[in-house]
Amino acid sequence: MAHSYDSPALDLPLPARRHQTLGLVILRRLAAHGLQDARASLLALDAAGTDFRKLLVLARALVVDLARTSQRRLVLAPCCAAGMTRDEGLMMALVSGAGLDVHGALTDDARCPVAMTTAHALGEELERIAIRNGWRR
């Protein structure tokens, strides 16, 4: 059965901040190409330097947590897409610190906030990288 949230349409613009776009692309690559994707690793290495493992571990953990806890299929765009799907927008809101309401909308299961904790940790790591690199946009 098709749902309105199954649309692959890129309804939302990409995040305005560079570190958020980096996080989105890494999450897209890991979800589409597997947790050991070399390009996602190179993106993390380029952005975080010697601390790249923490960024990768948190991104991988978020992908796994969402896959395990979601009660529905999440729709992600290709890595180079010029916009975001509704699900990606919810995912990035969760990474930016949103609460249980966003987690529930993303996974259709607000009772199991496992992915929320991981998403918040990933958001904090992306913020740390942005501050360290002096990214402004």
CSV table of C-alpha atoms in Angstrom, one decimal:
chain,number,residue,atom,x,y,z
A,1,MET,CA,0.0,0.0,0.0
A,2,ALA,CA,1.4,3.4,-1.0
A,3,HIS,CA,1.5,6.1,1.6
A,4,SER,CA,2.0,9.8,1.1
A,5,TYR,CA,5.4,9.6,2.9
A,6,ASP,CA,6.6,7.0,0.3
A,7,SER,CA,7.1,9.7,-2.3
A,8,PRO,CA,10.7,10.0,-3.5
A,9,ALA,CA,10.0,13.7,-4.3
A,10,LEU,CA,12.7,16.1,-3.1
A,11,ASP,CA,10.2,18.4,-1.3
A,12,LEU,CA,12.8,20.1,1.0
A,13,PRO,CA,16.0,22.1,0.2
A,14,LEU,CA,19.3,20.8,1.4
A,15,PRO,CA,20.4,21.9,4.8
A,16,ALA,CA,21.9,25.4,4.8
A,17,ARG,CA,24.8,24.6,7.0
A,18,ARG,CA,27.8,22.7,5.6
A,19,HIS,CA,28.2,20.3,8.5
A,20,GLN,CA,24.5,19.3,8.2
A,21,THR,CA,24.9,18.7,4.5
A,22,LEU,CA,28.0,16.6,5.2
A,23,GLY,CA,26.0,14.5,7.8
A,24,LEU,CA,23.2,14.0,5.3
A,25,VAL,CA,25.5,12.8,2.5
A,26,ILE,CA,27.3,10.4,4.8
A,27,LEU,CA,24.0,9.0,6.0
A,28,ARG,CA,22.7,8.6,2.4
A,29,ARG,CA,25.9,6.8,1.4
A,30,LEU,CA,25.9,4.5,4.4
A,31,ALA,CA,22.2,3.6,3.9
A,32,ALA,CA,22.5,3.1,0.1
A,33,HIS,CA,25.9,1.5,-0.2
A,34,GLY,CA,26.4,-0.3,3.2
A,35,LEU,CA,28.0,0.5,6.5
A,36,GLN,CA,31.6,0.1,5.1
A,37,ASP,CA,31.2,2.6,2.2
A,38,ALA,CA,34.6,3.9,1.4
A,39,ARG,CA,33.4,7.3,0.1
A,40,ALA,CA,31.6,7.9,3.4
A,41,SER,CA,34.8,7.1,5.2
A,42,LEU,CA,36.7,9.6,3.0
A,43,LEU,CA,34.2,12.3,3.6
A,44,ALA,CA,34.5,11.8,7.3
A,45,LEU,CA,38.3,11.7,7.1
A,46,ASP,CA,38.4,14.9,5.1
A,47,ALA,CA,36.1,16.7,7.5
A,48,ALA,CA,37.1,15.4,10.9
A,49,GLY,CA,40.8,14.5,10.3
A,50,THR,CA,42.1,12.0,12.8
A,51,ASP,CA,38.8,12.0,14.7
A,52,PHE,CA,36.9,10.6,11.7
A,53,ARG,CA,36.2,7.3,13.4
A,54,LYS,CA,33.8,8.9,15.9
A,55,LEU,CA,31.8,10.6,13.1
A,56,LEU,CA,31.6,7.3,11.2
A,57,VAL,CA,30.7,5.2,14.2
A,58,LEU,CA,27.9,7.6,15.1
A,59,ALA,CA,26.6,7.8,11.5
A,60,ARG,CA,26.7,4.0,11.2
A,61,ALA,CA,24.9,3.6,14.6
A,62,LEU,CA,22.1,6.0,13.5
A,63,VAL,CA,21.6,4.1,10.2
A,64,VAL,CA,21.4,0.8,12.1
A,65,ASP,CA,19.1,2.2,14.9
A,66,LEU,CA,16.7,3.6,12.3
A,67,ALA,CA,16.7,0.4,10.3
A,68,ARG,CA,15.9,-1.6,13.4
A,69,THR,CA,13.3,0.6,15.1
A,70,SER,CA,11.4,2.1,12.1
A,71,GLN,CA,8.0,0.6,11.6
A,72,ARG,CA,8.0,1.7,8.0
A,73,ARG,CA,10.2,2.1,5.0
A,74,LEU,CA,12.3,5.3,5.0
A,75,VAL,CA,12.7,7.1,1.7
A,76,LEU,CA,16.2,8.5,1.0
A,77,ALA,CA,17.4,10.4,-2.1
A,78,PRO,CA,20.6,9.5,-4.0
A,79,CYS,CA,23.8,11.0,-2.6
A,80,CYS,CA,24.1,13.8,-5.1
A,81,ALA,CA,20.4,14.9,-5.1
A,82,ALA,CA,19.8,18.6,-4.8
A,83,GLY,CA,17.1,18.4,-2.2
A,84,MET,CA,15.8,16.2,0.6
A,85,THR,CA,12.9,13.9,1.0
A,86,ARG,CA,10.4,14.3,3.8
A,87,ASP,CA,12.1,11.4,5.7
A,88,GLU,CA,15.5,13.0,5.3
A,89,GLY,CA,14.2,16.3,6.6
A,90,LEU,CA,12.9,14.5,9.7
A,91,MET,CA,16.2,12.7,10.0
A,92,MET,CA,18.1,15.9,9.9
A,93,ALA,CA,15.7,17.6,12.4
A,94,LEU,CA,16.4,14.6,14.7
A,95,VAL,CA,20.1,15.1,14.3
A,96,SER,CA,19.7,18.8,15.0
A,97,GLY,CA,18.1,18.0,18.4
A,98,ALA,CA,14.4,17.5,17.8
A,99,GLY,CA,12.4,15.4,20.3
A,100,LEU,CA,10.1,12.4,20.5
A,101,ASP,CA,7.5,13.9,18.2
A,102,VAL,CA,9.9,14.0,15.2
A,103,HIS,CA,11.3,10.5,16.1
A,104,GLY,CA,7.7,9.2,16.2
A,105,ALA,CA,6.9,10.8,12.8
A,106,LEU,CA,10.1,9.3,11.3
A,107,THR,CA,9.8,5.8,12.6
A,108,ASP,CA,6.1,5.5,13.4
A,109,ASP,CA,7.2,4.4,16.9
A,110,ALA,CA,7.6,7.1,19.5
A,111,ARG,CA,7.8,4.5,22.3
A,112,CYS,CA,11.3,3.3,21.2
A,113,PRO,CA,13.6,6.4,21.1
A,114,VAL,CA,16.8,4.4,20.5
A,115,ALA,CA,17.7,6.3,17.4
A,116,MET,CA,17.0,9.7,19.0
A,117,THR,CA,19.9,9.4,21.4
A,118,THR,CA,22.3,8.4,18.6
A,119,ALA,CA,21.0,11.2,16.3
A,120,HIS,CA,21.6,13.8,19.0
A,121,ALA,CA,25.2,12.5,19.5
A,122,LEU,CA,25.8,12.7,15.8
A,123,GLY,CA,24.5,16.2,15.7
A,124,GLU,CA,26.9,17.2,18.5
A,125,GLU,CA,29.8,15.7,16.7
A,126,LEU,CA,28.9,17.5,13.5
A,127,GLU,CA,28.7,20.8,15.4
A,128,ARG,CA,32.1,20.1,17.0
A,129,ILE,CA,33.6,19.5,13.5
A,130,ALA,CA,32.0,22.7,12.1
A,131,ILE,CA,33.4,24.8,15.0
A,132,ARG,CA,36.9,23.2,14.6
A,133,ASN,CA,36.9,23.7,10.8
A,134,GLY,CA,35.5,27.2,11.0
A,135,TRP,CA,32.7,26.5,8.6
A,136,ARG,CA,30.4,29.4,8.1
A,137,ARG,CA,27.6,29.6,5.6
